[in-house]
Amino acid sequence: MRLSPTLLAILAVGALGAGAVVLASRHEAPGSEPTPSASIDAGIDAGIDAGIDPAQGGVFELVAATPFRLGKPYVHWFRAESPSVRDGWLVVLRVDPSRVRPTDTAMPVLYAGTQTVEPINFGHADGVVVGLVPAVDDLAGTQLWFGEPDLPEQVNAAEIERQRERARSRGWLALDRAAVDAARGNGGEELVLASRLELEHVAALTMLEHAPGDRDRAEGLLPQD
């Protein structure tokens, strides 16, 4: 199976990022996108159920969340701006497996609020994605969803805002304080680590626990004897 550059990037240890040659195409019928009312818009932004089906966004549950801080920052290649990241969240998400099934074209991009999420595994075998959410202080009030197929290394702030506007009426998982606190309980204490490499080791152990279908990927990230 021929993988897109983004998928190859996911499989490369410590070498995620550029070199993409497949461009995503979007086909939207004029007038096909409903305009959300002001009350729905306000309710979603507040993390309140406003009658929008979260399942439409493809993210069903925040299973675990662990904050991390690194001594040495890394580059977040899943943004066109390639920002430097020193802190964020290691998350475990229960998702629609069809959104993360590997293909030879661009795949749906995973978003968290105004950030793109970096998946460490594919997640289609178990319907579970282990990922990194960069530079977010508090996940409460954050929305999680899959946007249109694209190459995340080409997604900039303007595109994230466009995807947010689409997701407002189509559905996303809005995290409230109770959901985040429960996920924090499953995720454990803050990780204070030296580097991205150490973070990948923890992500691999998390994968073995929550996404055993990606065992090969997890074992490839762990230190070798």
Short mmCIF file of C-alpha atoms in Angstrom, two decimals:
data_model
loop_
_atom_site.label_atom_id
_atom_site.label_comp_id
_atom_site.label_asym_id
_atom_site.label_seq_id
_atom_site.Cartn_x
_atom_site.Cartn_y
_atom_site.Cartn_z
CA MET A 1 0.00 0.00 0.00
CA ARG A 2 1.41 3.43 -0.95
CA LEU A 3 1.25 5.82 1.99
CA SER A 4 0.90 9.58 1.81
CA PRO A 5 3.78 11.70 3.13
CA THR A 6 1.80 12.49 6.25
CA LEU A 7 1.38 8.82 7.08
CA LEU A 8 5.05 8.15 6.43
CA ALA A 9 5.81 11.04 8.76
CA ILE A 10 3.75 9.44 11.53
CA LEU A 11 5.73 6.22 11.14
CA ALA A 12 9.12 7.97 11.29
CA VAL A 13 10.61 8.22 14.79
CA GLY A 14 11.57 11.79 15.53
CA ALA A 15 11.33 12.77 11.87
CA LEU A 16 7.79 13.96 11.39
CA GLY A 17 7.08 16.59 8.87
CA ALA A 18 7.62 18.03 5.44
CA GLY A 19 8.15 16.63 1.97
CA ALA A 20 4.50 16.26 1.10
CA VAL A 21 3.53 15.90 -2.54
CA VAL A 22 -0.13 14.93 -2.30
CA LEU A 23 -2.54 17.85 -2.16
CA ALA A 24 -5.99 17.44 -0.64
CA SER A 25 -8.97 18.48 -2.71
CA ARG A 26 -12.22 19.73 -1.25
CA HIS A 27 -15.61 19.43 -2.88
CA GLU A 28 -18.32 21.50 -1.22
CA ALA A 29 -21.73 22.01 -2.74
CA PRO A 30 -22.77 25.68 -2.67
CA GLY A 31 -25.16 26.37 0.16
CA SER A 32 -24.69 22.89 1.63
CA GLU A 33 -23.32 24.20 4.91
CA PRO A 34 -25.94 25.28 7.47
CA THR A 35 -25.39 28.53 9.33
CA PRO A 36 -25.46 28.05 13.11
CA SER A 37 -27.65 30.33 15.17
CA ALA A 38 -26.08 32.67 17.71
CA SER A 39 -27.40 30.55 20.60
CA ILE A 40 -25.87 27.36 19.23
CA ASP A 41 -22.59 29.15 18.54
CA ALA A 42 -22.43 30.48 22.10
CA GLY A 43 -23.36 27.13 23.59
CA ILE A 44 -20.72 25.22 21.68
CA ASP A 45 -17.99 27.72 22.57
CA ALA A 46 -18.93 27.36 26.22
CA GLY A 47 -18.56 23.60 26.02
CA ILE A 48 -22.31 23.09 26.54
CA ASP A 49 -24.41 20.57 24.65
CA ALA A 50 -26.43 22.76 22.31
CA GLY A 51 -28.13 20.04 20.30
CA ILE A 52 -25.16 19.32 18.02
CA ASP A 53 -24.21 15.66 17.71
CA PRO A 54 -20.54 15.31 18.81
CA ALA A 55 -20.29 11.99 16.97
CA GLN A 56 -20.38 13.89 13.68
CA GLY A 57 -16.91 15.20 14.49
CA GLY A 58 -15.51 11.70 14.81
CA VAL A 59 -14.09 12.07 18.35
CA PHE A 60 -16.20 10.27 20.93
CA GLU A 61 -14.30 10.52 24.22
CA LEU A 62 -11.23 11.95 25.90
CA VAL A 63 -10.09 8.78 27.66
CA ALA A 64 -6.89 10.03 29.29
CA ALA A 65 -4.94 13.28 29.39
CA THR A 66 -1.48 13.93 30.82
CA PRO A 67 0.19 17.36 30.76
CA PHE A 68 3.86 17.46 29.77
CA ARG A 69 6.76 19.89 29.96
CA LEU A 70 10.04 19.39 28.13
CA GLY A 71 13.51 20.72 28.83
CA LYS A 72 14.25 20.87 25.10
CA PRO A 73 11.48 22.00 22.72
CA TYR A 74 10.57 20.20 19.51
CA VAL A 75 9.08 21.41 16.23
CA HIS A 76 5.37 20.79 15.71
CA TRP A 77 5.45 19.74 12.06
CA PHE A 78 1.67 19.28 11.99
CA ARG A 79 1.24 23.04 11.45
CA ALA A 80 2.35 25.10 8.47
CA GLU A 81 3.95 27.60 10.86
CA SER A 82 6.09 24.81 12.41
CA PRO A 83 5.95 26.28 15.93
CA SER A 84 8.34 25.28 18.69
CA VAL A 85 6.66 23.23 21.45
CA ARG A 86 7.81 22.83 25.02
CA ASP A 87 4.55 21.89 26.74
CA GLY A 88 1.13 20.46 26.02
CA TRP A 89 -0.88 17.29 26.55
CA LEU A 90 -0.45 13.61 25.83
CA VAL A 91 -4.00 12.46 25.12
CA VAL A 92 -5.86 9.23 24.47
CA LEU A 93 -8.94 9.68 22.28
CA ARG A 94 -11.67 7.23 21.37
CA VAL A 95 -12.45 7.97 17.74
CA ASP A 96 -14.33 6.81 14.66
CA PRO A 97 -11.95 4.22 13.11
CA SER A 98 -12.99 5.22 9.60
CA ARG A 99 -11.45 8.68 10.10
CA VAL A 100 -8.00 7.27 10.87
CA ARG A 101 -7.80 4.30 8.52
CA PRO A 102 -4.58 4.58 6.47
CA THR A 103 -5.09 5.52 2.83
CA ASP A 104 -2.91 6.55 -0.09
CA THR A 105 -4.41 10.05 -0.05
CA ALA A 106 -4.71 12.86 2.48
CA MET A 107 -6.57 11.92 5.67
CA PRO A 108 -8.90 13.92 7.95
CA VAL A 109 -6.91 16.27 10.16
CA LEU A 110 -7.49 16.03 13.92
CA TYR A 111 -8.06 19.35 15.68
CA ALA A 112 -8.12 20.51 19.30
CA GLY A 113 -9.47 24.03 19.59
CA THR A 114 -7.06 26.26 17.67
CA GLN A 115 -4.40 23.57 17.37
CA THR A 116 -3.77 20.55 15.18
CA VAL A 117 -3.23 17.30 17.07
CA GLU A 118 -0.21 15.16 16.24
CA PRO A 119 -1.28 11.48 16.26
CA ILE A 120 1.46 9.11 17.34
CA ASN A 121 -0.38 6.05 16.04
CA PHE A 122 -2.97 5.44 13.34
CA GLY A 123 -5.60 4.10 15.75
CA HIS A 124 -7.93 2.33 13.31
CA ALA A 125 -7.38 -1.13 14.84
CA ASP A 126 -8.78 -0.13 18.25
CA GLY A 127 -10.55 3.12 17.47
CA VAL A 128 -8.07 4.82 19.79
CA VAL A 129 -5.61 7.58 18.92
CA VAL A 130 -2.70 8.50 21.17
CA GLY A 131 -1.67 12.03 20.30
CA LEU A 132 0.02 15.26 21.32
CA VAL A 133 -1.87 18.51 21.79
CA PRO A 134 0.73 21.30 21.84
CA ALA A 135 0.71 24.51 23.85
CA VAL A 136 -2.72 24.32 25.50
CA ASP A 137 -2.83 25.25 29.19
CA ASP A 138 -6.23 23.77 30.02
CA LEU A 139 -8.24 21.31 27.94
CA ALA A 140 -11.53 22.35 29.57
CA GLY A 141 -13.43 24.37 26.99
CA THR A 142 -11.47 22.84 24.11
CA GLN A 143 -13.25 21.18 21.18
CA LEU A 144 -12.03 17.99 19.45
CA TRP A 145 -12.98 16.97 15.92
CA PHE A 146 -11.77 15.68 12.57
CA GLY A 147 -11.73 18.24 9.80
CA GLU A 148 -11.48 17.78 6.06
CA PRO A 149 -8.76 15.59 4.55
CA ASP A 150 -5.56 17.57 4.22
CA LEU A 151 -1.83 17.44 4.87
CA PRO A 152 -1.48 18.81 8.42
CA GLU A 153 1.95 20.27 7.65
CA GLN A 154 0.13 22.64 5.26
CA VAL A 155 -2.58 23.70 7.75
CA ASN A 156 -2.15 27.26 9.03
CA ALA A 157 -4.07 29.42 11.49
CA ALA A 158 -6.49 30.65 8.83
CA GLU A 159 -7.33 27.10 7.78
CA ILE A 160 -7.86 26.06 11.39
CA GLU A 161 -10.38 28.88 11.78
CA ARG A 162 -12.14 27.77 8.58
CA GLN A 163 -12.37 24.22 9.90
CA ARG A 164 -13.71 25.52 13.24
CA GLU A 165 -16.49 27.36 11.46
CA ARG A 166 -17.48 24.20 9.60
CA ALA A 167 -17.36 22.10 12.77
CA ARG A 168 -19.56 24.50 14.77
CA SER A 169 -22.66 23.28 12.93
CA ARG A 170 -21.50 19.78 12.02
CA GLY A 171 -20.47 18.62 15.47
CA TRP A 172 -17.47 18.29 17.73
CA LEU A 173 -16.67 16.99 21.20
CA ALA A 174 -16.69 19.97 23.57
CA LEU A 175 -14.75 19.20 26.73
CA ASP A 176 -16.17 20.37 30.03
CA ARG A 177 -14.38 20.41 33.37
CA ALA A 178 -15.79 17.06 34.50
CA ALA A 179 -14.60 15.29 31.33
CA VAL A 180 -11.11 16.76 31.63
CA ASP A 181 -10.84 15.94 35.32
CA ALA A 182 -11.85 12.34 34.64
CA ALA A 183 -9.29 12.08 31.86
CA ARG A 184 -6.63 13.61 34.12
CA GLY A 185 -7.40 10.91 36.65
CA ASN A 186 -6.70 8.28 34.00
CA GLY A 187 -3.63 10.06 32.68
CA GLY A 188 -1.69 10.69 35.86
CA GLU A 189 0.62 13.45 37.03
CA GLU A 190 2.38 15.97 34.81
CA LEU A 191 5.32 14.61 32.82
CA VAL A 192 8.51 16.64 33.25
CA LEU A 193 10.91 15.28 30.65
CA ALA A 194 14.17 16.24 29.02
CA SER A 195 13.19 15.85 25.37
CA ARG A 196 10.71 14.75 22.71
CA LEU A 197 12.41 11.35 22.66
CA GLU A 198 11.46 10.68 26.27
CA LEU A 199 7.92 11.83 25.52
CA GLU A 200 7.72 9.32 22.68
CA HIS A 201 8.74 6.56 25.10
CA VAL A 202 5.82 7.44 27.38
CA ALA A 203 3.51 7.67 24.36
CA ALA A 204 4.60 4.17 23.33
CA LEU A 205 3.74 2.74 26.75
CA THR A 206 0.40 4.55 26.59
CA MET A 207 -0.20 3.00 23.20
CA LEU A 208 0.47 -0.50 24.52
CA GLU A 209 -2.12 0.08 27.24
CA HIS A 210 -4.87 1.75 25.21
CA ALA A 211 -4.20 0.84 21.57
CA PRO A 212 -2.64 -2.66 21.47
CA GLY A 213 -3.52 -2.96 17.80
CA ASP A 214 -0.60 -0.58 17.17
CA ARG A 215 1.88 -2.69 19.13
CA ASP A 216 4.44 -2.69 16.32
CA ARG A 217 4.43 1.10 16.22
CA ALA A 218 4.74 1.29 20.02
CA GLU A 219 7.61 -1.16 20.21
CA GLY A 220 9.42 0.77 17.49
CA LEU A 221 9.37 3.87 19.70
CA LEU A 222 10.67 2.16 22.83
CA PRO A 223 14.40 1.98 23.64
CA GLN A 224 16.02 -1.11 22.18
CA ASP A 225 18.24 -3.36 24.28
#
